[in-house]
Coordinates of C-alpha atoms and ligand atoms in Angstrom, one line a residue:
M14 CA 0.0 0.0 0.0
P15 CA 1.5 3.4 -1.0
A16 CA 2.0 6.1 1.6
T17 CA -0.8 8.1 0.2
V18 CA -3.9 6.9 -1.5
G19 CA -4.5 8.3 -5.0
E20 CA -7.3 10.7 -5.9
L21 CA -10.6 9.0 -6.6
N22 CA -10.9 8.5 -10.3
P23 CA -13.4 5.8 -11.2
S24 CA -13.7 4.5 -14.7
P25 CA -16.5 5.8 -16.8
R26 CA -19.5 3.5 -16.5
I27 CA -23.0 3.2 -18.0
L28 CA -25.1 1.8 -15.2
M29 CA -27.7 -0.4 -16.9
G30 CA -28.2 -3.0 -14.1
P31 CA -30.9 -3.3 -11.4
G32 CA -29.6 -0.1 -9.6
P33 CA -27.9 2.1 -8.8
S34 CA -28.7 3.7 -12.2
D35 CA -26.8 6.6 -13.8
V36 CA -27.4 9.9 -12.0
H37 CA -28.7 12.9 -13.9
P38 CA -26.0 15.5 -14.4
R39 CA -28.3 18.1 -12.8
V40 CA -28.6 16.0 -9.7
L41 CA -24.8 15.7 -9.5
R42 CA -24.5 19.5 -9.8
A43 CA -27.1 20.0 -7.0
M44 CA -25.0 17.9 -4.8
T45 CA -22.0 20.3 -5.0
T46 CA -24.1 23.1 -3.6
P47 CA -22.9 24.4 -0.3
L48 CA -24.6 23.1 2.8
L49 CA -27.3 24.9 4.8
G50 CA -27.7 24.1 8.5
H51 CA -30.4 21.4 8.8
L52 CA -32.6 23.8 10.8
D53 CA -31.9 26.8 8.7
P54 CA -35.1 28.5 7.6
E55 CA -34.0 28.2 4.0
F56 CA -33.4 24.4 4.4
L57 CA -36.9 24.1 5.9
G58 CA -38.1 25.5 2.5
V59 CA -36.1 22.9 0.7
M60 CA -37.7 20.2 2.9
N61 CA -41.2 21.5 2.2
E62 CA -40.6 21.6 -1.6
T63 CA -39.2 18.1 -1.5
Q64 CA -42.2 16.7 0.4
E65 CA -44.7 18.5 -1.9
M66 CA -43.0 17.1 -5.0
L67 CA -42.9 13.6 -3.4
R68 CA -46.6 13.8 -2.9
Q69 CA -47.0 14.6 -6.6
V70 CA -44.8 11.7 -7.7
F71 CA -46.4 9.3 -5.3
Q72 CA -49.8 10.7 -6.5
T73 CA -51.0 11.1 -2.9
R74 CA -52.4 13.7 -0.6
N75 CA -50.9 11.9 2.4
Q76 CA -49.6 14.5 4.9
L77 CA -47.0 12.0 6.2
T78 CA -44.8 11.8 3.2
F79 CA -41.0 12.4 3.4
P80 CA -37.7 10.7 2.7
V81 CA -36.2 8.4 5.4
S82 CA -32.5 8.9 5.9
G83 CA -31.3 5.6 4.5
T84 CA -31.6 3.4 1.4
G85 CA -34.7 1.6 0.2
S86 CA -34.3 -1.2 2.8
A87 CA -34.5 1.5 5.5
G88 CA -37.9 2.5 4.0
M89 CA -39.0 -1.1 4.1
E90 CA -37.9 -1.4 7.7
T91 CA -39.6 2.0 8.6
C92 CA -43.0 0.8 7.2
V93 CA -42.7 -2.6 8.9
V94 CA -41.6 -1.5 12.4
N95 CA -44.1 1.3 12.6
L96 CA -47.1 -0.8 11.6
I97 CA -46.1 -4.0 13.3
E98 CA -46.1 -4.7 17.1
P99 CA -44.8 -8.0 18.4
G100 CA -47.3 -10.8 17.8
D101 CA -49.2 -9.0 15.0
R102 CA -50.0 -11.1 12.0
M103 CA -48.6 -10.1 8.6
V104 CA -49.0 -11.7 5.2
V105 CA -46.1 -11.2 2.8
C106 CA -46.3 -11.9 -0.9
V107 CA -43.0 -13.5 -2.1
N108 CA -42.1 -13.9 -5.7
G109 CA -38.5 -12.7 -5.6
V110 CA -35.7 -11.5 -3.4
F111 CA -37.4 -8.3 -2.1
G112 CA -40.5 -10.2 -0.9
Q113 CA -38.1 -12.5 0.9
R114 CA -36.4 -9.6 2.5
M115 CA -39.7 -8.2 3.7
V116 CA -40.4 -11.5 5.5
D117 CA -37.1 -11.3 7.3
V118 CA -37.6 -7.7 8.3
A119 CA -41.2 -8.5 9.5
Q120 CA -40.0 -11.5 11.5
R121 CA -37.3 -9.5 13.2
A122 CA -39.9 -6.9 14.2
G123 CA -41.8 -9.7 15.9
A124 CA -44.6 -10.3 13.4
E125 CA -46.2 -13.6 13.0
V126 CA -45.6 -13.9 9.2
T127 CA -47.6 -16.0 6.7
V128 CA -45.7 -16.3 3.4
L129 CA -47.7 -16.3 0.2
E130 CA -45.7 -17.6 -2.7
R131 CA -45.7 -17.4 -6.5
P132 CA -43.0 -18.6 -8.8
W133 CA -40.3 -16.0 -9.6
G134 CA -41.1 -14.1 -12.8
T135 CA -44.9 -14.2 -12.2
V136 CA -47.3 -12.0 -10.2
F137 CA -50.1 -12.5 -7.7
E138 CA -53.8 -12.6 -8.5
L139 CA -56.5 -11.1 -6.3
D140 CA -58.1 -14.5 -5.6
Q141 CA -55.0 -16.0 -4.0
I142 CA -54.6 -12.9 -1.8
R143 CA -58.3 -12.8 -0.8
D144 CA -58.0 -16.4 0.2
A145 CA -55.0 -15.7 2.5
L146 CA -56.6 -12.6 4.0
S147 CA -59.8 -14.4 4.9
R148 CA -57.7 -17.3 6.4
V149 CA -55.2 -15.2 8.3
R150 CA -56.9 -11.9 9.0
P151 CA -53.6 -10.1 9.2
K152 CA -53.0 -6.5 10.4
V153 CA -50.7 -5.9 7.3
L154 CA -50.3 -7.3 3.8
G155 CA -46.9 -6.6 2.2
I156 CA -46.3 -6.8 -1.5
V157 CA -43.6 -5.7 -4.0
H158 CA -44.9 -3.6 -6.9
A159 CA -41.8 -3.9 -9.0
E160 CA -39.8 -7.0 -8.2
T161 CA -36.3 -6.0 -9.3
S162 CA -34.9 -9.6 -8.9
T163 CA -37.3 -10.9 -11.6
G164 CA -38.6 -7.9 -13.6
A165 CA -42.2 -8.7 -12.5
W166 CA -44.7 -5.8 -12.4
Q167 CA -47.5 -6.5 -9.9
P168 CA -51.0 -5.2 -10.9
M169 CA -52.5 -3.2 -8.0
D170 CA -56.1 -2.8 -9.2
G171 CA -58.5 -3.6 -6.4
L172 CA -55.9 -4.7 -3.9
G173 CA -56.3 -1.8 -1.4
K174 CA -60.1 -2.2 -1.4
L175 CA -59.7 -5.9 -0.8
C176 CA -57.3 -5.4 2.1
H177 CA -59.6 -2.9 3.7
E178 CA -62.5 -5.4 3.5
F179 CA -60.5 -7.5 6.0
N180 CA -59.3 -4.5 8.0
T181 CA -55.8 -5.1 6.7
L182 CA -53.3 -2.4 6.0
L183 CA -51.6 -2.5 2.5
L184 CA -47.8 -2.0 2.5
V185 CA -46.2 -1.7 -0.9
D186 CA -42.6 -1.7 -2.1
T187 CA -42.2 0.8 -4.9
V188 CA -38.4 1.1 -4.8
T189 CA -37.9 0.3 -8.5
S190 CA -41.3 1.6 -9.8
L191 CA -41.4 5.2 -8.6
G192 CA -40.6 7.4 -11.5
G193 CA -40.7 4.5 -14.1
V194 CA -44.2 3.3 -14.1
P195 CA -47.4 4.7 -12.4
V196 CA -47.4 4.6 -8.6
E197 CA -50.8 5.8 -7.6
V198 CA -50.8 5.7 -3.8
D199 CA -54.3 7.2 -3.2
K200 CA -56.0 5.4 -6.1
W201 CA -54.5 2.1 -4.9
E202 CA -55.7 2.9 -1.4
A203 CA -52.2 1.9 -0.2
D204 CA -51.4 2.6 3.4
A205 CA -47.7 2.5 3.7
V206 CA -45.4 2.8 0.6
Y207 CA -41.7 3.2 0.4
S208 CA -39.2 3.7 -2.4
G209 CA -35.6 4.5 -3.1
T210 CA -33.6 7.2 -4.9
Q211 CA -31.2 5.2 -7.0
K212 CA -33.5 3.4 -9.4
C213 CA -35.9 5.4 -11.6
L214 CA -35.4 8.7 -9.9
S215 CA -31.8 8.8 -11.1
C216 CA -30.3 10.0 -7.9
P217 CA -27.5 8.3 -5.8
P218 CA -28.6 5.8 -3.2
G219 CA -29.2 7.3 0.3
L220 CA -32.8 8.3 0.8
S221 CA -36.0 6.3 0.9
P222 CA -39.2 8.2 0.2
V223 CA -42.1 6.9 2.3
T224 CA -45.7 7.8 2.6
F225 CA -48.4 6.8 5.1
S226 CA -52.2 7.0 4.7
P227 CA -54.4 8.5 7.4
R228 CA -55.5 4.9 8.2
A229 CA -51.8 3.9 8.7
V230 CA -51.2 7.0 10.9
E231 CA -54.3 6.0 13.0
A232 CA -52.9 2.5 13.4
I233 CA -49.5 3.9 14.5
N234 CA -51.2 6.2 17.0
R235 CA -53.1 3.2 18.5
R236 CA -49.9 1.2 19.2
K237 CA -49.5 -0.2 22.7
N238 CA -45.7 -0.4 22.5
K239 CA -43.0 2.0 21.5
V240 CA -41.7 1.5 18.0
Q241 CA -38.7 -0.9 18.5
S242 CA -36.4 1.3 16.4
W243 CA -35.5 4.8 17.7
Y244 CA -34.1 6.0 14.4
L245 CA -37.0 4.9 12.3
D246 CA -39.9 5.8 14.7
M247 CA -42.4 7.7 12.5
G248 CA -43.8 9.6 15.5
M249 CA -40.4 11.1 16.2
V250 CA -39.2 11.6 12.7
Q251 CA -42.5 13.2 11.8
R252 CA -41.9 15.9 14.4
Y253 CA -38.7 16.8 12.5
W254 CA -40.2 16.7 8.9
G255 CA -43.6 18.0 10.1
E256 CA -44.6 21.5 11.4
E257 CA -42.5 21.4 14.5
R258 CA -39.1 20.9 12.9
F259 CA -38.1 19.3 16.2
Y260 CA -34.5 18.0 16.1
H261 CA -34.4 14.2 15.8
H262 CA -31.4 13.4 13.6
T263 CA -29.4 15.5 11.1
A264 CA -31.0 15.2 7.7
P265 CA -28.4 14.3 5.0
I266 CA -28.6 17.7 3.5
T267 CA -26.7 16.9 0.3
M268 CA -29.0 13.9 -0.4
V269 CA -32.1 16.1 0.1
Y270 CA -30.7 18.6 -2.4
A271 CA -30.2 15.7 -4.8
L272 CA -33.7 14.3 -4.3
R273 CA -35.2 17.7 -4.7
E274 CA -33.4 18.2 -8.1
A275 CA -34.4 14.7 -9.2
L276 CA -38.0 15.3 -8.4
R277 CA -37.9 18.7 -10.2
I278 CA -36.7 16.8 -13.3
V279 CA -39.6 14.3 -12.9
T280 CA -42.2 16.9 -12.5
E281 CA -40.8 19.0 -15.4
E282 CA -41.1 16.1 -17.7
G283 CA -44.5 15.1 -16.4
L284 CA -45.5 11.7 -15.2
P285 CA -47.4 10.5 -18.3
P286 CA -44.6 11.4 -20.8
R287 CA -42.1 9.9 -18.4
F288 CA -43.9 6.6 -18.3
A289 CA -44.5 6.6 -22.1
R290 CA -40.7 7.1 -22.5
H291 CA -39.9 4.2 -20.3
A292 CA -42.5 2.1 -22.2
L293 CA -41.2 2.9 -25.6
N294 CA -37.5 2.3 -24.8
H295 CA -38.5 -1.0 -23.2
Q296 CA -40.4 -2.0 -26.4
A297 CA -37.4 -1.2 -28.5
L298 CA -35.0 -3.1 -26.2
K299 CA -37.4 -6.0 -26.1
A300 CA -37.7 -6.2 -29.9
G301 CA -33.9 -6.1 -30.2
L302 CA -33.3 -8.8 -27.5
T303 CA -36.0 -11.0 -29.1
A304 CA -34.4 -10.7 -32.5
M305 CA -31.2 -11.8 -30.9
N306 CA -32.9 -14.9 -29.5
L307 CA -32.7 -13.7 -25.9
P308 CA -36.2 -14.4 -24.5
Y309 CA -37.6 -12.7 -21.5
F310 CA -37.6 -14.5 -18.2
T311 CA -40.6 -12.6 -16.8
T312 CA -44.1 -13.8 -17.8
E313 CA -45.5 -11.9 -20.8
G314 CA -48.0 -9.2 -19.7
C315 CA -46.2 -8.4 -16.4
Q316 CA -42.8 -7.2 -17.6
L317 CA -41.5 -4.0 -16.1
P318 CA -40.2 -1.5 -18.7
Q319 CA -37.3 -0.4 -16.5
L320 CA -36.0 -3.9 -15.6
N321 CA -35.6 -6.4 -18.4
A322 CA -34.9 -9.9 -17.2
I323 CA -33.8 -12.3 -20.0
R324 CA -32.6 -15.8 -20.1
I325 CA -28.9 -16.5 -20.7
P326 CA -28.6 -18.8 -23.7
D327 CA -27.5 -22.4 -23.0
G328 CA -23.7 -22.7 -23.0
V329 CA -23.0 -19.0 -22.6
D330 CA -20.9 -18.1 -19.6
D331 CA -22.7 -15.4 -17.6
L332 CA -19.6 -13.8 -15.9
A333 CA -17.5 -13.9 -19.1
V334 CA -20.1 -11.9 -21.0
R335 CA -20.7 -9.4 -18.2
K336 CA -17.0 -8.9 -17.6
R337 CA -16.5 -8.1 -21.3
L338 CA -19.4 -5.6 -21.3
L339 CA -17.8 -3.9 -18.4
S340 CA -14.2 -3.8 -19.6
E341 CA -14.8 -3.1 -23.3
F342 CA -17.8 -0.9 -23.1
G343 CA -18.1 0.3 -19.5
I344 CA -21.6 -1.1 -19.4
E345 CA -22.9 -2.7 -16.2
I346 CA -25.8 -5.1 -16.4
G347 CA -27.1 -7.3 -13.6
G348 CA -26.8 -11.0 -13.1
G349 CA -29.5 -13.3 -11.6
L350 CA -30.0 -13.6 -7.8
G351 CA -30.6 -16.8 -5.8
E352 CA -31.4 -19.8 -7.8
F353 CA -31.3 -17.7 -11.0
K354 CA -27.7 -16.8 -10.6
G355 CA -26.0 -17.7 -13.9
K356 CA -29.4 -18.1 -15.6
I357 CA -30.7 -14.6 -16.2
W358 CA -29.4 -11.1 -17.0
R359 CA -31.2 -8.0 -15.8
I360 CA -31.0 -4.9 -18.0
G361 CA -32.1 -1.7 -16.4
L362 CA -33.6 1.2 -18.4
M363 CA -34.3 3.5 -15.4
G364 CA -35.0 7.2 -15.3
H365 CA -32.3 9.2 -17.1
G366 CA -30.9 5.9 -18.3
S367 CA -34.0 5.1 -20.3
R368 CA -33.1 6.5 -23.7
P369 CA -32.6 5.2 -27.2
Q370 CA -28.9 5.8 -27.1
N371 CA -28.6 3.2 -24.2
V372 CA -30.9 0.8 -26.0
F373 CA -28.8 0.8 -29.1
L374 CA -25.5 0.7 -27.1
V375 CA -26.4 -2.3 -25.0
L376 CA -27.8 -4.3 -28.0
A377 CA -24.7 -3.7 -30.1
A378 CA -22.3 -4.3 -27.1
L379 CA -24.2 -7.5 -26.2
E380 CA -24.0 -8.7 -29.7
K381 CA -20.3 -8.2 -29.8
C382 CA -19.6 -9.8 -26.4
L383 CA -21.9 -12.8 -27.1
A384 CA -20.1 -13.4 -30.4
D385 CA -16.7 -13.1 -28.7
C386 CA -17.8 -15.7 -26.2
G387 CA -18.8 -18.1 -28.9
A388 CA -22.5 -17.6 -29.1
A389 CA -24.3 -17.6 -32.5
V390 CA -25.8 -14.2 -33.1
K391 CA -27.0 -12.7 -36.3
P392 CA -25.1 -9.4 -36.9
G393 CA -27.2 -6.3 -36.6
A394 CA -30.5 -8.2 -35.8
G395 CA -30.9 -6.5 -32.4
V396 CA -30.2 -3.0 -33.4
G397 CA -32.3 -3.3 -36.6
A398 CA -35.3 -4.5 -34.6
A399 CA -35.0 -1.7 -32.1
E400 CA -34.7 0.9 -34.9
K401 CA -37.9 -0.4 -36.4
V402 CA -39.8 0.2 -33.1
Y403 CA -38.6 3.8 -32.9
T404 CA -39.5 4.4 -36.5
Q405 CA -43.0 3.1 -36.1
A406 CA -43.4 5.2 -33.0
G407 CA -42.7 8.3 -35.0
G408 CA -38.9 8.6 -35.5
K409 CA -38.1 9.1 -31.8
G410 CA -34.9 7.0 -32.3
Ligands
PLP501 C1 -33.3 -2.0 -4.5 C2 -34.5 -2.5 -3.9 C3 -34.7 -2.5 -2.5 C4 -33.6 -2.2 -1.5 O1 -33.1 -0.9 -1.7 P1 -31.6 -0.6 -1.1 O2 -31.6 0.9 -1.6 O3 -30.7 -1.5 -1.8 O4 -31.6 -0.7 0.3 C5 -35.9 -2.9 -2.0 N1 -36.9 -3.3 -2.8 C6 -36.7 -3.4 -4.2 C7 -37.9 -3.8 -5.0 C8 -35.5 -2.9 -4.8 O5 -35.4 -3.0 -6.1

């Protein structure tokens, strides 16, 4: 080890995996802005603006909406520990890694967890959930809207209503969906929803936007026991992010600047155009991958536009191809998790990263790396098929 460590100089990368995704240059600039004190009247304005934009992006009027100081998993833990008291029943829908994580978090919080399972790459249907709710009568049902480990997009229609029929609170993971596909907290009648900054908001990791419905707030107020986590206790954090601005912990100022700028970008673009952009780039990528004989892993009809999970062709070495993509093109894509390690790749088209340039780049680079690793690929097939999608959509490519 040298006496002094060199200046930080990371290689240029194009982050097209399951997150973190590439940060928008405007967000990076906002992060170089000098600090305000975290109780400075001007910073309070920044907090208010951030909360107001979060409500817009979550499509909610929930008063209790703010970013938790921590990554997406901290948001998951915040929702769970505030709603759950030891011995409470909770049903968790598991069709991938993040549902599994929610089970672990809930059990650690003392919940009596019932696991509802579906194969990875598929989604849940209302009937299966209704059956579990009537059997278990849980306080909380937890479900992942965008399962990043599989690319599955869970439909939310009717789920909130169904949960409330059974007096159950609906907890939803929107870490990978917020800013990429519609997240309609009020329309869904969701009660506790958390997200993350480093997926479709194109911000670095570090904050977890959360929102709680009035029904969830009531449930928290009725608790018999203190929330087991001091740091994530909504009641206390709320006094800091709410009217009182009562000191609880020091907000990560720079990350709040970053999130504020990221949300400004989202609201400038507008939600419908933003979702349409994600959908179009997904269609182009999908056409290209299909033309290259790389079929989707996720069931047709529930494929997320921002997370494209495809099957690795037989005989192709997962790591060899991903290493080449990284060293020759600076492109990062994700491998499979758990039992799908070595079997699938996950290509992210998230937020700022969802653009034609990245679609063409990853298709061309993948073609080259697959060929170098001995796979049979028809030259130009992927790029050509993607081009066709853009042309048909009105020359946006
Ligand atoms: C990334 C992710 C998380 C965890 O977020 P971290 O920021 O890594 O803590 C949780 N749920 C889903 C669906 C995710 O994609």
